[in-house]
Coordinates of C-alpha atoms in Angstrom, one line a residue:
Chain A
X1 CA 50.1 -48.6 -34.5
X2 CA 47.8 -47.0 -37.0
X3 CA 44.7 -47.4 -34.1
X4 CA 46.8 -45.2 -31.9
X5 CA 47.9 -42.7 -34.4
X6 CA 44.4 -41.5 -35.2
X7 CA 42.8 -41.1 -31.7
X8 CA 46.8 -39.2 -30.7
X9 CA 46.4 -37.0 -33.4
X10 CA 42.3 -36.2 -32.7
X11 CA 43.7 -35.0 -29.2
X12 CA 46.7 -33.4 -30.5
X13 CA 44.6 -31.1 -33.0
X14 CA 41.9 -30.8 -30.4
X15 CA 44.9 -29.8 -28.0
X16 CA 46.1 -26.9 -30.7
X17 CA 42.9 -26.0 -30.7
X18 CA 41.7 -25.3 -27.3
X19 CA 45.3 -23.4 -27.1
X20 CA 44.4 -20.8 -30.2
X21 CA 40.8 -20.5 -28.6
X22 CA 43.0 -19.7 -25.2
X23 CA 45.5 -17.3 -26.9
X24 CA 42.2 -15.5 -29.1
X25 CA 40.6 -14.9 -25.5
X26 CA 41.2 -10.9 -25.1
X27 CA 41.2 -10.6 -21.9
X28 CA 44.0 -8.2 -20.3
X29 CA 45.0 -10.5 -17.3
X30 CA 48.0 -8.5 -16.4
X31 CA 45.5 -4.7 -16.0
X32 CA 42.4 -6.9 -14.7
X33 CA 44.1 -10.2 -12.9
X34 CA 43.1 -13.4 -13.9
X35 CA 39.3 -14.4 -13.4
X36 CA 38.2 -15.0 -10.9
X37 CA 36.5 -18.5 -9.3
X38 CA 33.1 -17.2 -9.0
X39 CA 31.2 -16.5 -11.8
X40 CA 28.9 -14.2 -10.2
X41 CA 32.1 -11.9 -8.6
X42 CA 33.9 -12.1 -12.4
X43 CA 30.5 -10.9 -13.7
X44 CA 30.3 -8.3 -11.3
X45 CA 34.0 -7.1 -12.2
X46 CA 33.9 -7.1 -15.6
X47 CA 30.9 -4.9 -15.6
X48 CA 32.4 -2.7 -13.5
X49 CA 35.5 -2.4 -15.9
X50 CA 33.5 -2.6 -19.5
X51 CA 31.4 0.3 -17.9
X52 CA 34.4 2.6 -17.1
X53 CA 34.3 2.5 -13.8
X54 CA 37.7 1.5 -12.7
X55 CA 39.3 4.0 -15.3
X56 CA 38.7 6.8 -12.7
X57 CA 38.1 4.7 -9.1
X58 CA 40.8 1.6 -10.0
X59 CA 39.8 -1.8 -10.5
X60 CA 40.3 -2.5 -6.7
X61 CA 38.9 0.6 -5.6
X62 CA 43.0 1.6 -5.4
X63 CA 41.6 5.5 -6.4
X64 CA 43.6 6.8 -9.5
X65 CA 44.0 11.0 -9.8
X66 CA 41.2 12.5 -8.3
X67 CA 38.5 10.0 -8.7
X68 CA 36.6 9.5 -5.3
X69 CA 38.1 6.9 -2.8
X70 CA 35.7 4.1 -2.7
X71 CA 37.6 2.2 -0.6
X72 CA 37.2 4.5 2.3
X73 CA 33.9 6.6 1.0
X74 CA 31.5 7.2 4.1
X75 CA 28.6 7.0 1.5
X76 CA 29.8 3.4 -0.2
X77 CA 30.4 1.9 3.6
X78 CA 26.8 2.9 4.3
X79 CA 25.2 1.6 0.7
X80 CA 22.8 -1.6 1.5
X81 CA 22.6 -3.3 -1.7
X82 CA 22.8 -0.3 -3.8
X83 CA 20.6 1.9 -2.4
X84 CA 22.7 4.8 -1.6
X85 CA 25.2 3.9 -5.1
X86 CA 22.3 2.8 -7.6
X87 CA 20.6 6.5 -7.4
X88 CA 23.9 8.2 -8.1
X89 CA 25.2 6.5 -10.6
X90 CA 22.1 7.0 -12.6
X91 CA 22.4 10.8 -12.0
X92 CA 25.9 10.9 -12.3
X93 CA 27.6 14.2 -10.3
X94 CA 28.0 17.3 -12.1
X95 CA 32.0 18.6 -12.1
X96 CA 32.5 21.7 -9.2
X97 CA 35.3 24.1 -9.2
X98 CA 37.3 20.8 -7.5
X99 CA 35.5 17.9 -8.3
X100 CA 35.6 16.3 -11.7
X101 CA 32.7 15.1 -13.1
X102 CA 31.2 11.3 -12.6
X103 CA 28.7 11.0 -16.0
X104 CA 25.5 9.6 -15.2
X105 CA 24.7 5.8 -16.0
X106 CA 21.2 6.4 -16.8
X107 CA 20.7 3.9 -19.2
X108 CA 22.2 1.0 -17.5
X109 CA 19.9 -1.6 -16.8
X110 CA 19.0 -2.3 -12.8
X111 CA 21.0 -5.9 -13.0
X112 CA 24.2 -3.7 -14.1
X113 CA 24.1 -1.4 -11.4
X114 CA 23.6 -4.4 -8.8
X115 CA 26.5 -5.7 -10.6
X116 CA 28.7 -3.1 -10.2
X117 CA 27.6 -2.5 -7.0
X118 CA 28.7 -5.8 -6.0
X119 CA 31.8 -5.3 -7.3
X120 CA 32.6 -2.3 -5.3
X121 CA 31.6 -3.8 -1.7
X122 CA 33.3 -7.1 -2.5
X123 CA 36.8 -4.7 -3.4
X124 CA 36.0 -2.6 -0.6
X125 CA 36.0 -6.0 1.6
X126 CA 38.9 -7.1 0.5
X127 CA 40.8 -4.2 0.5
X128 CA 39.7 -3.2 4.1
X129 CA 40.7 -6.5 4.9
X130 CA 44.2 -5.9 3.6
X131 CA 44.6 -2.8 5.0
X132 CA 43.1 -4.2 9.2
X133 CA 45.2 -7.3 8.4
X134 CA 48.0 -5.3 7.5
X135 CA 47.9 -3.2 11.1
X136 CA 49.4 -4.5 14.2
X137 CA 47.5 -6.4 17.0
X138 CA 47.3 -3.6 19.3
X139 CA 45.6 -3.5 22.8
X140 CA 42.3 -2.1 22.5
X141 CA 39.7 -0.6 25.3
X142 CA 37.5 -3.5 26.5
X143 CA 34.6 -1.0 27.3
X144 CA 34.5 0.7 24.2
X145 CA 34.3 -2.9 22.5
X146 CA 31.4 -3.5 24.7
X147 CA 29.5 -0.5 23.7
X148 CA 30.3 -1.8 19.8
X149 CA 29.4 -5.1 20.4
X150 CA 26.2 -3.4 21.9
X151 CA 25.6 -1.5 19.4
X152 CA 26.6 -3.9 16.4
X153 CA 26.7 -7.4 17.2
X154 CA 24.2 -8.7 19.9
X155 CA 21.6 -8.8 17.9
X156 CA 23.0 -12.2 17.0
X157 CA 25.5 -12.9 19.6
X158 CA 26.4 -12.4 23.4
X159 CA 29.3 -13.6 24.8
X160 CA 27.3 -15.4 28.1
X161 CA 25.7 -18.2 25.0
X162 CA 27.5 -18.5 21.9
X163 CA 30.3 -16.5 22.6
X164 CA 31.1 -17.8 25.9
X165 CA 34.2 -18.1 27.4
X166 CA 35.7 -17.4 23.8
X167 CA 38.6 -15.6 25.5
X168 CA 39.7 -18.9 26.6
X169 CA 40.0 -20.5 23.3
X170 CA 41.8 -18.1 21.3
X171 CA 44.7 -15.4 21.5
X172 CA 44.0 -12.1 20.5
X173 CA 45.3 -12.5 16.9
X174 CA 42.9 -15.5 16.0
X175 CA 40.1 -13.7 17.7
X176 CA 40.8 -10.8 15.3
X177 CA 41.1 -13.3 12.0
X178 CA 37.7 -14.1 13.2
X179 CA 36.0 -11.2 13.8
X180 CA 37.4 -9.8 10.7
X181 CA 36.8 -12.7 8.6
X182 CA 34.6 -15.2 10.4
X183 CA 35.2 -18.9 8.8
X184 CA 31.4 -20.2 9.2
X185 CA 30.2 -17.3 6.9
X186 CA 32.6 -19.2 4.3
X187 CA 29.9 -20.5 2.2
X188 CA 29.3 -20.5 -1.5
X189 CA 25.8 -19.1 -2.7
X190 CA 23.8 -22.0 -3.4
X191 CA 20.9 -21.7 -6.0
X192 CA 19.4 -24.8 -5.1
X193 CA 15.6 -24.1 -4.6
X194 CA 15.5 -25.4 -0.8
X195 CA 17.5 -22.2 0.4
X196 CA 16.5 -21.9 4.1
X197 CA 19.7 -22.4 5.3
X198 CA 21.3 -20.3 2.4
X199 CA 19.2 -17.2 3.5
X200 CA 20.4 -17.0 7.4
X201 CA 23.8 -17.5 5.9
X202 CA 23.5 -15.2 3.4
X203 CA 22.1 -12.6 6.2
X204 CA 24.9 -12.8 8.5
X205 CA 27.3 -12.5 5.4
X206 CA 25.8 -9.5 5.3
X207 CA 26.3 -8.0 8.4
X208 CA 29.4 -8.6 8.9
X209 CA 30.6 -7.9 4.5
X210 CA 29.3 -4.3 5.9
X211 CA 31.1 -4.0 9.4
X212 CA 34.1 -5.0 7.8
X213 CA 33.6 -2.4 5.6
X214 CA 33.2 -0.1 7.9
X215 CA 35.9 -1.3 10.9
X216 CA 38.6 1.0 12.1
X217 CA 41.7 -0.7 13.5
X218 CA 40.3 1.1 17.0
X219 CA 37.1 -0.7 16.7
X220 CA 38.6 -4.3 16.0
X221 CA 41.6 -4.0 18.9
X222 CA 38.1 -2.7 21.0
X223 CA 35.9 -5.7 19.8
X224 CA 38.7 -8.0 20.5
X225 CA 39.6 -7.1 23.7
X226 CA 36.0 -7.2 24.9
X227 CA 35.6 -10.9 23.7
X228 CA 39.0 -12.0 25.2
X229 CA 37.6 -11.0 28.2
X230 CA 34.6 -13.3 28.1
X231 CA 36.5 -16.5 30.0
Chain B
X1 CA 51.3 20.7 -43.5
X2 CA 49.3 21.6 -40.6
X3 CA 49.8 25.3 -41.4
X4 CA 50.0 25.8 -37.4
X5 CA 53.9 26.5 -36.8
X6 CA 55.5 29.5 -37.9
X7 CA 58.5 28.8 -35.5
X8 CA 61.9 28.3 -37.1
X9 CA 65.3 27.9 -36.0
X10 CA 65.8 31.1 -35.6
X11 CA 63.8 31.2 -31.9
X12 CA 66.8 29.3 -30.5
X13 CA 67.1 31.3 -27.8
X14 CA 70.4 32.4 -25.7
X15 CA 69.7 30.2 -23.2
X16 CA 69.4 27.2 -25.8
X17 CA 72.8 28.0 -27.1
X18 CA 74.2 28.0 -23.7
X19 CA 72.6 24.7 -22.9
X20 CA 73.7 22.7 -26.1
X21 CA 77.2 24.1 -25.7
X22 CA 77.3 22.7 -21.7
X23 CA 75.7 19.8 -23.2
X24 CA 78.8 18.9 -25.7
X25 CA 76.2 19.7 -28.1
X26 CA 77.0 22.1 -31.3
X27 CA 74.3 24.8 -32.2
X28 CA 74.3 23.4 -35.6
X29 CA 73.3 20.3 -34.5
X30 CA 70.7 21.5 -32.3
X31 CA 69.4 23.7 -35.2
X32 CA 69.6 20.7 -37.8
X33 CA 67.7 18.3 -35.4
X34 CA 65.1 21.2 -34.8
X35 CA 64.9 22.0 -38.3
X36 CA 64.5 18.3 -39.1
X37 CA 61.2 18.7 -36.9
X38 CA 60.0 20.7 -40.2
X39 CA 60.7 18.7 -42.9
X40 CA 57.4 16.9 -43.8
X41 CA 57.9 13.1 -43.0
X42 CA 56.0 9.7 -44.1
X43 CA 53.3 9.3 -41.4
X44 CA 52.0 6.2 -41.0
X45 CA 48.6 7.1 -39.4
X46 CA 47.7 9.8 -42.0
X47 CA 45.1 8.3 -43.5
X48 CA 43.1 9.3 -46.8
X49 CA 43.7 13.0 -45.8
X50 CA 43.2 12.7 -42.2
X51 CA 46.5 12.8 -40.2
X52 CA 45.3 10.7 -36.9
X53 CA 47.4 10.5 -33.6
X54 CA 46.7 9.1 -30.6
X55 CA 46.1 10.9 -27.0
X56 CA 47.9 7.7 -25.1
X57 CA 46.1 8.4 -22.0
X58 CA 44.1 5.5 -24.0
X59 CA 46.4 2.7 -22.2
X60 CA 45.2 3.1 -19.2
X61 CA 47.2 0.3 -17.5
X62 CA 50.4 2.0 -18.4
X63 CA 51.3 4.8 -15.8
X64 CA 52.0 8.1 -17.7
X65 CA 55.8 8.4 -16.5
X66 CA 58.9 8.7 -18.3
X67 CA 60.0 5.4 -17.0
X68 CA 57.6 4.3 -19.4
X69 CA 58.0 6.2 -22.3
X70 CA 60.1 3.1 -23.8
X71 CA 57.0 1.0 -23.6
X72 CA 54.7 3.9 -24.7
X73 CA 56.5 4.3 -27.9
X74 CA 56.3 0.3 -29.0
X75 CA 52.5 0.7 -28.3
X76 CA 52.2 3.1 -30.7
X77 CA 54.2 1.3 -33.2
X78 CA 51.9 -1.4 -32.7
X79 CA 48.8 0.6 -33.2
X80 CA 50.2 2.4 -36.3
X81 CA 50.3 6.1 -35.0
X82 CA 52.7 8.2 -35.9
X83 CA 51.8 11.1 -33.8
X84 CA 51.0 11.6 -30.6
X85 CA 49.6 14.4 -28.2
X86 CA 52.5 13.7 -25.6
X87 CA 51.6 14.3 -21.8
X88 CA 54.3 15.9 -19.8
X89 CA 54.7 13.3 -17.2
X90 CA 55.7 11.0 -20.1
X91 CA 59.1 13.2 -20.4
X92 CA 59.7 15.3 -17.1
X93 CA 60.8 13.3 -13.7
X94 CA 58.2 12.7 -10.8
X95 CA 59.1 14.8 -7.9
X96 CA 56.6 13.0 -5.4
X97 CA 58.0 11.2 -3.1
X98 CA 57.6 9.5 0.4
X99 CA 58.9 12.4 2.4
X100 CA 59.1 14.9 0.3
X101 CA 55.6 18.0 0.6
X102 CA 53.4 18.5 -2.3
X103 CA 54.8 22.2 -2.5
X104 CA 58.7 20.8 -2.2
X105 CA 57.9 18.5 -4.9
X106 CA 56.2 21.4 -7.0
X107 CA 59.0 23.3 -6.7
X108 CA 61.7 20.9 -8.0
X109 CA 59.5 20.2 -10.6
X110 CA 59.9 23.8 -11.2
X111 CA 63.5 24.1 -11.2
X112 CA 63.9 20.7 -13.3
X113 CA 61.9 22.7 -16.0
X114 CA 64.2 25.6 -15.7
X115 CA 67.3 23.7 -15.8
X116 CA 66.8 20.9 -17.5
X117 CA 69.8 18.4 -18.1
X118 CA 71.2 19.6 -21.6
X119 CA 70.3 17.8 -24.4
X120 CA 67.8 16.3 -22.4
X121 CA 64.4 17.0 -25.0
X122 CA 66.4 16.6 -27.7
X123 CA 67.1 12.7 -26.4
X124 CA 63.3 12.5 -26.1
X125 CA 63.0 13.5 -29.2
X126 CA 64.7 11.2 -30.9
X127 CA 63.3 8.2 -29.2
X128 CA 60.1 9.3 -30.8
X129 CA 62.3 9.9 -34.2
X130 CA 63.4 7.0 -34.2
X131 CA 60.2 5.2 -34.1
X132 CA 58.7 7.2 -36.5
X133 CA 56.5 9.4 -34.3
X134 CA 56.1 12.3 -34.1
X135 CA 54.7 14.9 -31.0
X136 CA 51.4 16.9 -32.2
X137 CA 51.0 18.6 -29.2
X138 CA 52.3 18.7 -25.6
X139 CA 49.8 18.1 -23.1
X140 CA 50.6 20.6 -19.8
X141 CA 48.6 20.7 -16.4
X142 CA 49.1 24.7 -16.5
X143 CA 47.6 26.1 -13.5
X144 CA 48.6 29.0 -11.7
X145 CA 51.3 27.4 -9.7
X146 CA 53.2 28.5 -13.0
X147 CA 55.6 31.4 -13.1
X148 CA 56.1 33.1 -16.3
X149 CA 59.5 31.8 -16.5
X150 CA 58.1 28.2 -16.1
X151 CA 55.6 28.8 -18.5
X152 CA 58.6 29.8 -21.2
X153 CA 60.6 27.2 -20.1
X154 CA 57.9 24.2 -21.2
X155 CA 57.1 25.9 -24.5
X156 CA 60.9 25.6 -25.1
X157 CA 60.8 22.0 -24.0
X158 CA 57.8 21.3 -26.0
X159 CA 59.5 23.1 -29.0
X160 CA 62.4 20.7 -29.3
X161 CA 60.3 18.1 -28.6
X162 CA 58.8 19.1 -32.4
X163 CA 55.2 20.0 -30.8
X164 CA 53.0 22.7 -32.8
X165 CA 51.4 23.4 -29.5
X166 CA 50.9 23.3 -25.8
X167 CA 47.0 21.5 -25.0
X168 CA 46.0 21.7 -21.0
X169 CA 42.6 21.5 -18.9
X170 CA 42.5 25.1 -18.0
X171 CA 39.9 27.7 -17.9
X172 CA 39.1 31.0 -18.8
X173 CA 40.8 32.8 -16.5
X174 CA 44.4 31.1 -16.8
X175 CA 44.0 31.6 -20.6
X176 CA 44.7 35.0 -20.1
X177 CA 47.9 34.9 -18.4
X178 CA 48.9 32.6 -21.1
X179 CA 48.4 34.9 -24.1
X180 CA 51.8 36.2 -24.6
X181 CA 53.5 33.0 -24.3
X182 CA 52.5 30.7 -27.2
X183 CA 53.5 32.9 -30.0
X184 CA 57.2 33.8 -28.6
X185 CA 57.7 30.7 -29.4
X186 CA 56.1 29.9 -32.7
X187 CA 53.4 28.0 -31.1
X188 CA 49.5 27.4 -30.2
X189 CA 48.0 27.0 -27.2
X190 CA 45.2 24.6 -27.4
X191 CA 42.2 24.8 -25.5
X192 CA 40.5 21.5 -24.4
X193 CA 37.1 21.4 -23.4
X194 CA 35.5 19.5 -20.6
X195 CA 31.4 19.2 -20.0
X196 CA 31.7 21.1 -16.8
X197 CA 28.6 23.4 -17.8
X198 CA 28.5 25.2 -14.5
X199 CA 31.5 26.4 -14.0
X200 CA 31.5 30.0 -15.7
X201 CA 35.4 29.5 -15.8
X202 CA 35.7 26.4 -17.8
X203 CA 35.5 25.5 -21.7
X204 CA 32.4 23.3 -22.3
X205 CA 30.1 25.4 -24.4
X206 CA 30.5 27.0 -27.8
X207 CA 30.2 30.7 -26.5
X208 CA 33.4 30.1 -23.7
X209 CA 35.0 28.5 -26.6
X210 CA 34.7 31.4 -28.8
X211 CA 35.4 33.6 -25.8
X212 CA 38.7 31.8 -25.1
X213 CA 39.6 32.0 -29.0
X214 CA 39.1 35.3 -29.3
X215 CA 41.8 36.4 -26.6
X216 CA 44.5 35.2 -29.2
X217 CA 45.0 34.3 -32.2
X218 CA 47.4 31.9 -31.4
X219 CA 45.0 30.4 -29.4
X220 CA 43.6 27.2 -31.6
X221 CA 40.4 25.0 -30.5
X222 CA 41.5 21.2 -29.3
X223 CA 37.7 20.4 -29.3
X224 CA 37.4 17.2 -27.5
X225 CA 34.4 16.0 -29.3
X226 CA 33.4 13.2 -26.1
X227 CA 32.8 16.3 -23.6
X228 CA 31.4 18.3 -26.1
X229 CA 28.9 15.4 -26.6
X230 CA 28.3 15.4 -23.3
X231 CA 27.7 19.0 -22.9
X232 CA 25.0 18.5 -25.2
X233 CA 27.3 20.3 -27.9
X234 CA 27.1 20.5 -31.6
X235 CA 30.0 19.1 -32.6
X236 CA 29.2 19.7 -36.4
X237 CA 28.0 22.8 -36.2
X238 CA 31.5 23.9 -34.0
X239 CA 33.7 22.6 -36.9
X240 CA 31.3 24.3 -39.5
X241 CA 32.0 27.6 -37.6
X242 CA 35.3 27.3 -36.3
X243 CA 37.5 24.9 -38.5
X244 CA 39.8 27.8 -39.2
X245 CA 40.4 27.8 -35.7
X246 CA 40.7 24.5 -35.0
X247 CA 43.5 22.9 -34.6
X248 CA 42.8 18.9 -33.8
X249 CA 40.2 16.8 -32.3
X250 CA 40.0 14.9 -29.3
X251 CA 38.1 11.6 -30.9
X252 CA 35.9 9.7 -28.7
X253 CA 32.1 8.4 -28.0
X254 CA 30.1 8.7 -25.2
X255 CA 26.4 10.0 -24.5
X256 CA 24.4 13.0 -24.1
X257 CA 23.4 15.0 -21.2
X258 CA 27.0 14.0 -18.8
X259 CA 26.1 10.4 -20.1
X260 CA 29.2 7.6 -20.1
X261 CA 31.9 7.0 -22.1
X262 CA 31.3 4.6 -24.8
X263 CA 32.9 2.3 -27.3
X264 CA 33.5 4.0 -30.8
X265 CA 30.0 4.5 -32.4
X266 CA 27.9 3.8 -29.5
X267 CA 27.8 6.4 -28.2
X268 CA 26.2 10.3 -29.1
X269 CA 29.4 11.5 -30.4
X270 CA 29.1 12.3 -34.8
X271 CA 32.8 10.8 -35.1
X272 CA 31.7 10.0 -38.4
X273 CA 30.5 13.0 -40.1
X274 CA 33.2 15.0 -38.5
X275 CA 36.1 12.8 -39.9
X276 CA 34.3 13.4 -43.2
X277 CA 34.2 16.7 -42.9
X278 CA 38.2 16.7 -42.3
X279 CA 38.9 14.6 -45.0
X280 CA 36.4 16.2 -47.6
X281 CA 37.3 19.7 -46.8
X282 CA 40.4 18.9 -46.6
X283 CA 40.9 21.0 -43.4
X284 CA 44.6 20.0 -41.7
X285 CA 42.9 19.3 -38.1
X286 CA 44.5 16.1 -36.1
X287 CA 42.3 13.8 -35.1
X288 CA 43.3 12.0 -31.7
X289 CA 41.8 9.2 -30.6
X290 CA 41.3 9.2 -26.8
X291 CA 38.8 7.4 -25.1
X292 CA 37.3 6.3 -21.3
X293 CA 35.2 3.4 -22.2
X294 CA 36.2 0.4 -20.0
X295 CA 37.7 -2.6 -21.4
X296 CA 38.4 -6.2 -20.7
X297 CA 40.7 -6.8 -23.7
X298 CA 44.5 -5.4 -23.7
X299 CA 44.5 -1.5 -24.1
X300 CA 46.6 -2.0 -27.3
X301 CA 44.0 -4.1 -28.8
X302 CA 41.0 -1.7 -28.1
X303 CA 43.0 1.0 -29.4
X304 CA 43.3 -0.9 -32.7
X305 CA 39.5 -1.4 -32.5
X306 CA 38.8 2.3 -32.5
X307 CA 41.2 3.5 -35.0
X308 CA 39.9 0.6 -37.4
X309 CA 36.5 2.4 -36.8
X310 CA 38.0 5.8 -37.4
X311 CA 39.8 4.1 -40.6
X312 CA 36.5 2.6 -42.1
X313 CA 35.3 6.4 -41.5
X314 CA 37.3 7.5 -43.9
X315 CA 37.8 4.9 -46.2

């Protein structure tokens, strides 16, 4: 009896303990939602809280007062990896007659601005997502998809070779799920040093984290109607 | 004890004495609350001759609406402040609804303010009472949506709320209209400064400061010492100069030149030396804590954080 009562209360006492360290975690779950999976994305989103940022713009880009809308800003859906944000929020923007004031950032350091820069094209995803998900599957102009898909997407695809006969295979609300979210692209970052295949995921993640960013419901009821057509 | 209100019972006005009647409420009692407002009470966040309060735009999870004011007032129990610079929204009804224009909305507001349910401040009021806080100042988007009758009409509602004065993000220009109203009503108006340096109509440097001041003397500086940071200010040199017109302190850190908001003491902001200078001199400005830094722990707990640094300040 005595051999089981040590070891039982070892893992009761460890139990108590890992529930203090728990409760002694300040972290505001119910302002910030509980962390996240990834590292790298919780990272990204705590520095764009502990900076100030979602104060003003929200903590999913959701703007609060008169804070700039992020979540449909022309400049943050044309930002490639911070090169349009990184520059402004180390000069900050002085306060006009109607504009409040953004401080500047000056003295954050580069990895802190990509951070935060994450953060806000990974909200702006999401949200964008939401908000296209949220629309109805309406009809959409095949032709204008074309001239999109032109435009946008043949760089990598065409719908006479990997996109062929696609209109056969899926209804117009899968093909939308996919355009807006396409499953292959589902891939964690890997930081294994062979990263070959990593990278060409990594760049199509790209292009299509900024079209989504970007889409209007026009554009995706366009895009899909142009691939359902391709039978 | 902060030598700013010379309002007394007797600026009950007709239209009070109409209200409390219609309200079931007796002059006398309305008098004996609002004179109650005078008597000098136990504060718990007046500290080694500093009397602190909190700006509770601070919790920036809670929205700032009455429906919240329940939850507002256990916060600042928790913290320990007994006084508070209370926003507006925090008492008046939201008007903004699905359907309903911006100017419609404005315009109930208006008429709310007018006619306000009777006895409605005074059951504000003793919410805070009750939980041993009380209202510094009232915080007021004035703008020039406001009629003269509107303006009136929130000083009275800030009055029975036991406010010394009305504080708002205004300019230069607006500051005029508002001269006569503040001391009809035994009040202040405060003027709070932002770091907006190129805008000739807005309070961020000394000189519009003094400018502003000088249009009233019931016009008192609410100097928020972050901005002023930012503006590149002297914040020591402003209370040097104009403590006697001073009447509280927006308390916060951040950095020079427009720079970010900032924890307590990381920042540019001399919170230090100007608590000091309060408590040595022994000069009866309110120090409110507000801040903008971000935060991953609960807002509650990070406003215990600051106010510990305040206390150790003034220890």
């Amino acid at each position: 009896m005595k051999r089981l009562l040590v070891p039982g209360c070892v893992l009761l006492f460890t139990a108590s303990l890992a529930a203090q360290t728990a409760t002694h975690r300040s972290y505001d779950t119910a302002f910030l939602g509980p962390p996240m999976a990834d590292p790298v994305l919780q990272h990204a989103k705590e520095t764009f809280v502990l900076f100030g940022c979602g104060y003003c713009h929200g903590v999913n880009l959701v703007s609060r007062g008169e804070a700039t809308d992020l979540m449909h800003s022309a400049l943050v859906g044309s930002d490639e990896n911070g090169n349009r944000i990184g520059p402004l929020l180390r000069a900050g923007i002085p306060q006009t007659a109607k504009l409040s004031p953004m401080p500047q950032f000056s003295d954050l350091s580069d990895k802190q601005i990509a951070a935060i820069v994450t953060w806000i094209h990974y909200a702006r995803r999401k949200g964008r997502f939401q908000e296209l998900t949220a629309a109805s599957v309406q009809s959409g102009d095949a032709a204008a998809g074309k001239t999109y898909f032109d435009r946008a997407c043949s760089s990598c695809h065409a719908i006479d070779r990997d996109l062929a006969g696609i209109g056969n295979k899926y209804d117009a609300a899968a093909l939308r799920a996919a355009v807006l979210d396409p499953k292959g692209l589902k891939v964690e970052l890997s930081f294994t040093v062979d990263r070959i295949k990593d990278t060409k995921i990594t760049t199509a993640q790209q292009r299509h984290h900024a079209l989504l960013e970007n889409y209007s419901v026009d554009d995706v009821a366009n895009l899909v109607a142009y691939l359902a057509s391709s039978r | 004890m902060f030598g700013v209100r010379k309002e007394s019972t007797d600026s009950l006005t007709r239209r009070d004495f109409g209200k409390a009647m219609l309200g079931g409420v007796s002059v006398f009692a309305l008098r004996s609350a609002i004179a109650g407002a005078q008597a000098p009470k136990p504060n718990r966040s007046f500290i080694n001759g500093v009397q602190f309060g909190l700006q509770p735009f601070c919790y920036h999870d809670l929205a700032m609406t009455r429906e919240n004011r329940g939850e507002l007032i256990q916060r600042l129990v928790r913290n320990g402040m007994g006084m508070v610079e209370l926003h507006a929204t925090w008492v008046e009804p939201r008007f903004n609804e699905p359907g309903v224009s911006v100017a419609a909305a404005r315009d109930r507001l208006r008429e709310w303010r007018l006619t306000p349910p009777p006895g409605y401040y005074l059951g504000v009021r003793k919410e805070l009472d009750s939980a041993g806080i009380s209202v510094f100042t009232y915080y007021v988007n004035f703008d020039d949506s406001y009629t003269d009758a509107e303006f009136d009409a929130v000083f009275r509602g800030a009055q029975i709320l036991g406010a010394h004065g009305c504080v708002g993000s205004f300019g230069l220009e607006l500051s005029r209209r508002l001269v006569p109203f503040p001391g009809r009503h035994g009040m202040f108006i405060g003027l709070h400064n932002h770091d907006n340096l190129s805008d000739p109509d807005a309070y961020s440097s000394e000189a519009s400061m003094v400018k502003g001041l000088s249009m009233s003397p019931d016009f008192k500086m609410m100097l928020d010492v972050r901005h002023f940071t930012a503006a590149d200010g002297d914040c020591v040199g402003f209370l040097e100069r104009h403590h006697e017109r001073m009447a509280g302190m927006h308390v916060g850190d951040r950095r020079k030149h427009n720079g970010r908001s900032a924890p307590f003491g990381e920042g540019d902001a001399p919170i230090i030396e100007l608590l000091r200078m309060v408590r040595d001199n022994r000069w009866p400005i309110v120090a409110l804590l507000e801040f903008e830094h971000g935060t991953l722990r609960p807002e509650v707990e990070e406003v215990d954080l600051m106010f510990d640094y305040c206390k150790r300040a003034v220890a």
